[in-house]
mmCIF file of C-alpha atoms in Angstrom:
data_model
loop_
_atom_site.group_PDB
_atom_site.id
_atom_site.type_symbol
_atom_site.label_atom_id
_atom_site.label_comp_id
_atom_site.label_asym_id
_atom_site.label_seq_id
_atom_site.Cartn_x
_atom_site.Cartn_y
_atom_site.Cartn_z
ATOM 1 C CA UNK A 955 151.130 145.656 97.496
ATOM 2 C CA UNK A 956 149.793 142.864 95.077
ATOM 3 C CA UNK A 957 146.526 142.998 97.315
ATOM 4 C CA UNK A 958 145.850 146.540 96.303
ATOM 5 C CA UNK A 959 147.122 146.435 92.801
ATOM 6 C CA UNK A 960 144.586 143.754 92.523
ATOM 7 C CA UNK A 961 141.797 145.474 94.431
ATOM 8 C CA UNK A 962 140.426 142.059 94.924
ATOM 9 C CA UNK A 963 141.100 139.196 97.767
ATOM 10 C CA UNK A 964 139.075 136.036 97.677
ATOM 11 C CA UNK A 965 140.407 135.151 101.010
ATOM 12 C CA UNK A 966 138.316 137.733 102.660
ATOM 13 C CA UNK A 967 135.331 137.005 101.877
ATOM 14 C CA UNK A 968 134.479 135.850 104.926
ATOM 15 C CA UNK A 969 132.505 138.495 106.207
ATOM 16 C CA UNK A 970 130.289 139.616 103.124
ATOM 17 C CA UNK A 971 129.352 135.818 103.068
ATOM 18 C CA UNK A 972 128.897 135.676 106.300
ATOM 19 C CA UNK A 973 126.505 138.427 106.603
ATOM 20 C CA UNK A 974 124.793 137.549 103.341
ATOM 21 C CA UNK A 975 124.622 133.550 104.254
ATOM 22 C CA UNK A 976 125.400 133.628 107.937
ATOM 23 C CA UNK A 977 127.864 131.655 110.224
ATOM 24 C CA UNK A 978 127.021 128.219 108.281
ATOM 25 C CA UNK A 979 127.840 129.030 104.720
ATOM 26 C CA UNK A 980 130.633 131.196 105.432
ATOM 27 C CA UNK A 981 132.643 128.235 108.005
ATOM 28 C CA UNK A 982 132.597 126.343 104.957
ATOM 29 C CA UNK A 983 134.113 129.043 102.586
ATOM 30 C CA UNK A 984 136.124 129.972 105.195
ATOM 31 C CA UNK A 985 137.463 125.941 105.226
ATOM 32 C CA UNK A 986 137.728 126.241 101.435
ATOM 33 C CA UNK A 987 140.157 128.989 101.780
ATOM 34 C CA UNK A 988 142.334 127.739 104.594
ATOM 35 C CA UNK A 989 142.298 123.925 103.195
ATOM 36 C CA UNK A 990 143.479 125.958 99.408
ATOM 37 C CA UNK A 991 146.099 127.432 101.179
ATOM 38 C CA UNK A 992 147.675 124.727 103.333
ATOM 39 C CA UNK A 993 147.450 122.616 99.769
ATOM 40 C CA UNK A 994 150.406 124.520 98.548
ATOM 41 C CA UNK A 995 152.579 123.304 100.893
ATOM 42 C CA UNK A 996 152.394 119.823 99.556
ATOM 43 C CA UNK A 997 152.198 120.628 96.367
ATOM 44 C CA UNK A 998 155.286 123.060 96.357
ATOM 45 C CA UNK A 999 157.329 119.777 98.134
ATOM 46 C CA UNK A 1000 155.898 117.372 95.565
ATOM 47 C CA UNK A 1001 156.781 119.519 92.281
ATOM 48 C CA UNK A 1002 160.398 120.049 94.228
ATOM 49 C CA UNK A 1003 160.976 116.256 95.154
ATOM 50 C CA UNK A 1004 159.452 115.674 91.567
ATOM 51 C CA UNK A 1005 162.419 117.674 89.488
ATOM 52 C CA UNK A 1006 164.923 116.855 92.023
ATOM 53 C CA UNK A 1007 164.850 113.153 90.978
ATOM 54 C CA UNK A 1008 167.295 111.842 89.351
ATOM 55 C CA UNK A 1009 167.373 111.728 85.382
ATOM 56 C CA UNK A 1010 166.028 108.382 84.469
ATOM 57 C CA UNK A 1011 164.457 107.420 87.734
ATOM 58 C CA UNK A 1012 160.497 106.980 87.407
ATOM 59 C CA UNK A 1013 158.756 108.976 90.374
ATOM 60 C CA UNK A 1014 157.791 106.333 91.519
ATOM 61 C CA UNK A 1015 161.273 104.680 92.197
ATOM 62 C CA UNK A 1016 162.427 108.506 93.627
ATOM 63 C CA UNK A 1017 164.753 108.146 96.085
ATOM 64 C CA UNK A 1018 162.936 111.175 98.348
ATOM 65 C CA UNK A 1019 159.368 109.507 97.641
ATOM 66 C CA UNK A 1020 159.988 107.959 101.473
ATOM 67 C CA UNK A 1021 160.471 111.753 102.915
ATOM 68 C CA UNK A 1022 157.479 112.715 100.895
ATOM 69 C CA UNK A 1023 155.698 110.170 102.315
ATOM 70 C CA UNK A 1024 156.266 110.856 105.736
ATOM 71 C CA UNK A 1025 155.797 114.798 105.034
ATOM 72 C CA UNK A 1026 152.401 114.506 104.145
ATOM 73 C CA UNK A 1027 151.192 112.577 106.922
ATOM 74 C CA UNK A 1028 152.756 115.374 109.115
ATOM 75 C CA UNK A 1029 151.139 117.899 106.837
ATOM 76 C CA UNK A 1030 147.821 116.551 107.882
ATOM 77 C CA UNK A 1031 147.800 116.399 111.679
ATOM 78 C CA UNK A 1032 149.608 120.121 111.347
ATOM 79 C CA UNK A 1033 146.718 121.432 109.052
ATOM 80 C CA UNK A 1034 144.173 119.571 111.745
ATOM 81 C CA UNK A 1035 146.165 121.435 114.356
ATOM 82 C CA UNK A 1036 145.635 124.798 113.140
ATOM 83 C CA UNK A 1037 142.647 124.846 111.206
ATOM 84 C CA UNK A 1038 141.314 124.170 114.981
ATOM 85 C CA UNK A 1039 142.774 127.159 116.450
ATOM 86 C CA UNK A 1040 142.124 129.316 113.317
ATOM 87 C CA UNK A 1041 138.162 128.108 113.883
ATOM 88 C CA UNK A 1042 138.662 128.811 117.734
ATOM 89 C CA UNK A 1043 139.981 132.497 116.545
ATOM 90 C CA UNK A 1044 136.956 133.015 114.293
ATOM 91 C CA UNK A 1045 133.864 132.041 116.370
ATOM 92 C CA UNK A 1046 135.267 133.969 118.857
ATOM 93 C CA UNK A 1047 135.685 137.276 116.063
ATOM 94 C CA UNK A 1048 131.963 135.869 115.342
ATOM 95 C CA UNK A 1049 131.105 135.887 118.954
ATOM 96 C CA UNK A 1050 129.306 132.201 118.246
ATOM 97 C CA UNK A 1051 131.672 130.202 120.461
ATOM 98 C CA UNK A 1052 128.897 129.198 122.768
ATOM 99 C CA UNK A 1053 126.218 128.993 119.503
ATOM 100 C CA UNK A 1054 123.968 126.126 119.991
ATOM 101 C CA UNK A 1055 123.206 124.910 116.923
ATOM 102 C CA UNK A 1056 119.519 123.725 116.322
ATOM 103 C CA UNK A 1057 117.876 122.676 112.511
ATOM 104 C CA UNK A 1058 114.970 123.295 110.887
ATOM 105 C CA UNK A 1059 113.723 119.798 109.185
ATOM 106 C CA UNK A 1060 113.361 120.384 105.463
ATOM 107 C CA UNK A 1061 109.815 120.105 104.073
ATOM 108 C CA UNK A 1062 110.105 117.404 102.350
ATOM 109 C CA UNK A 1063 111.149 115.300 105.136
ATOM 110 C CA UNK A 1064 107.871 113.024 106.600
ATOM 111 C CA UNK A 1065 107.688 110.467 109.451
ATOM 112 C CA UNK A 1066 105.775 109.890 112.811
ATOM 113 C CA UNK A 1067 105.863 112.566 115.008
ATOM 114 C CA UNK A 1068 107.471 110.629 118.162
ATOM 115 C CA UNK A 1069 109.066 111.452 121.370
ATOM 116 C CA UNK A 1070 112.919 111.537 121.405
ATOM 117 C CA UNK A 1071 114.133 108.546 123.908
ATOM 118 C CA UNK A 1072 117.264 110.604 124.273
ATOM 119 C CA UNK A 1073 116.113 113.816 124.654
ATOM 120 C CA UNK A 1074 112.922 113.592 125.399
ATOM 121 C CA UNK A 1075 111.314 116.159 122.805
ATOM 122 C CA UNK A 1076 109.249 115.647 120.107
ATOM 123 C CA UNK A 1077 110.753 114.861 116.870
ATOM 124 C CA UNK A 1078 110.038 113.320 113.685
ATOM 125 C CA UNK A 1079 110.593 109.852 113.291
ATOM 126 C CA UNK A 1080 111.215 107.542 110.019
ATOM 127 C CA UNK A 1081 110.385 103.813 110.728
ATOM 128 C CA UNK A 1082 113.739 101.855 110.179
ATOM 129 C CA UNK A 1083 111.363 99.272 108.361
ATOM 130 C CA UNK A 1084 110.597 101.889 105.568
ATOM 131 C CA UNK A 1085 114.330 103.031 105.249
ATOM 132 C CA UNK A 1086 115.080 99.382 104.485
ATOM 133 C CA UNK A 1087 112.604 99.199 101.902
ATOM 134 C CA UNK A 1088 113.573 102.490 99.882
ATOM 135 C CA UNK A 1089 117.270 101.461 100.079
ATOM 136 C CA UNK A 1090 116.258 98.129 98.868
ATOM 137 C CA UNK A 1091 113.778 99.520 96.154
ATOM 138 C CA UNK A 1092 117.041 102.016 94.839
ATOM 139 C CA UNK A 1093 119.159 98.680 95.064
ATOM 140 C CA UNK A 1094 116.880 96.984 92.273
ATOM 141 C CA UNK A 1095 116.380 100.202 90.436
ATOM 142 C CA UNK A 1096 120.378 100.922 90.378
ATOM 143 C CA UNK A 1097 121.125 97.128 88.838
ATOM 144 C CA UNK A 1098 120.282 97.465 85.548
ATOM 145 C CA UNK A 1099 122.656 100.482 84.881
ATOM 146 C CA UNK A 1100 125.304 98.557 87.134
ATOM 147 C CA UNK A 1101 125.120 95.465 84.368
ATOM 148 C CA UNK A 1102 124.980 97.986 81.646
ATOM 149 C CA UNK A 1103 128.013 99.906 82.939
ATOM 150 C CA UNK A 1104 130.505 96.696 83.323
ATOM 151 C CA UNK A 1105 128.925 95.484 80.004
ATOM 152 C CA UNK A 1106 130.131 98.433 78.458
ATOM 153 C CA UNK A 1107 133.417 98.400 80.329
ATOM 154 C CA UNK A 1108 134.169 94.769 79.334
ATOM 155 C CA UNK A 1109 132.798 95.047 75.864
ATOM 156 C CA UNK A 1110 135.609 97.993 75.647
ATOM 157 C CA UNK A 1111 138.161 96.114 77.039
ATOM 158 C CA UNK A 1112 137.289 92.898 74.573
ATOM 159 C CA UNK A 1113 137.121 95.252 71.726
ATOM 160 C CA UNK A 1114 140.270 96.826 72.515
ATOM 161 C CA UNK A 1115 142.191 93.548 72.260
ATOM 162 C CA UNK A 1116 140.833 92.762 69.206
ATOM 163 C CA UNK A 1117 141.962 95.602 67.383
ATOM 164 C CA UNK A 1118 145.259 95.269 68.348
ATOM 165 C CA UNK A 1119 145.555 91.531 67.845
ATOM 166 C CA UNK A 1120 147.557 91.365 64.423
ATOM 167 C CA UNK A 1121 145.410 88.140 63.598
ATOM 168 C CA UNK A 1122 142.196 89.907 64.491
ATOM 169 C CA UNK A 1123 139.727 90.277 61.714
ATOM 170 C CA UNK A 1124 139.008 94.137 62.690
ATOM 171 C CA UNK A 1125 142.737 95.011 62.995
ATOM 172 C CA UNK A 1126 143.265 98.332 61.821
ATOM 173 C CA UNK A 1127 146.392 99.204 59.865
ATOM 174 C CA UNK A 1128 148.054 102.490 60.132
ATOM 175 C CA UNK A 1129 150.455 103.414 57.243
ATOM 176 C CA UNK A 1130 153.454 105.442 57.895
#
């Protein structure tokens, strides 16, 4: 089989990652795989719908574009459907259907150490205040690289004109 031939088969890797990683990391190859493979199936339909069209007929004008359309939206609840039970299937291979997750903070998160008013345990707690301030403190920093940006974009867009504008001064001729 091509599998053997190969001697390689990225779609099970699951369980070296998994050991290597744990049960985190390797859900979210495992997702990477499955979401890789149910891709095909639109893709296949698209490059299908997209040579069936007629000859002259932009893609989008296609006469199938509607049954495309309503594939794809099917496509999704079906790859919702069974990427649930394929998940089901592996936490219970992993035997972490009943895992209760719980995270470690990261180090360089910093706050008031508070009691939860929904749980009732003590957590870490940023002041809302402070939040506002950072997010407004990155809005001021992130302007001047906002105005530079659509500077840049419009300047392009002005120059751009110009140099195809016969009566420009910076038209460029091309001979031939």
């Amino acid at each position: 089989s091509f599998r053997k031939a190969v001697g390689f088969n990225i779609f099970k890797l699951e369980q070296p990652v998994r050991q290597y990683f744990g049960e985190d990391v390797a859900v979210y190859f495992v997702w990477m795989n499955f979401f890789t493979l149910w891709l095909l199936g639109p893709a296949v339909l698209g490059l299908v719908l997209y040579f069936l069209r007629p000859d002259g007929v932009t893609v989008d004008n296609s006469p199938y574009l509607p049954f495309y359309a309503l594939a794809v939206p099917l496509w999704g609840v079906l790859y919702l459907k069974f990427w649930k039970r394929h998940m089901s299937s592996m936490a219970f291979r992993w035997n972490t259907h009943d895992y209760n997750r719980s995270e470690e903070l990261r180090h360089e998160y910093w706050g008031e150490e508070r009691i939860s008013p929904i749980t009732g345990q003590p957590e870490i707690h940023f002041p809302t205040y402070r939040r506002y301030l950072r997010y407004f403190a990155s809005f001021l920093a992130m302007q001047p690289m906002l105005v530079i940006a659509v500077g840049a974009m419009l300047l392009s867009l002005n120059l751009n004109g110009y140099i195809k504008d016969i009566e420009s001064p910076v038209h460029f001729c091309h001979a031939g």
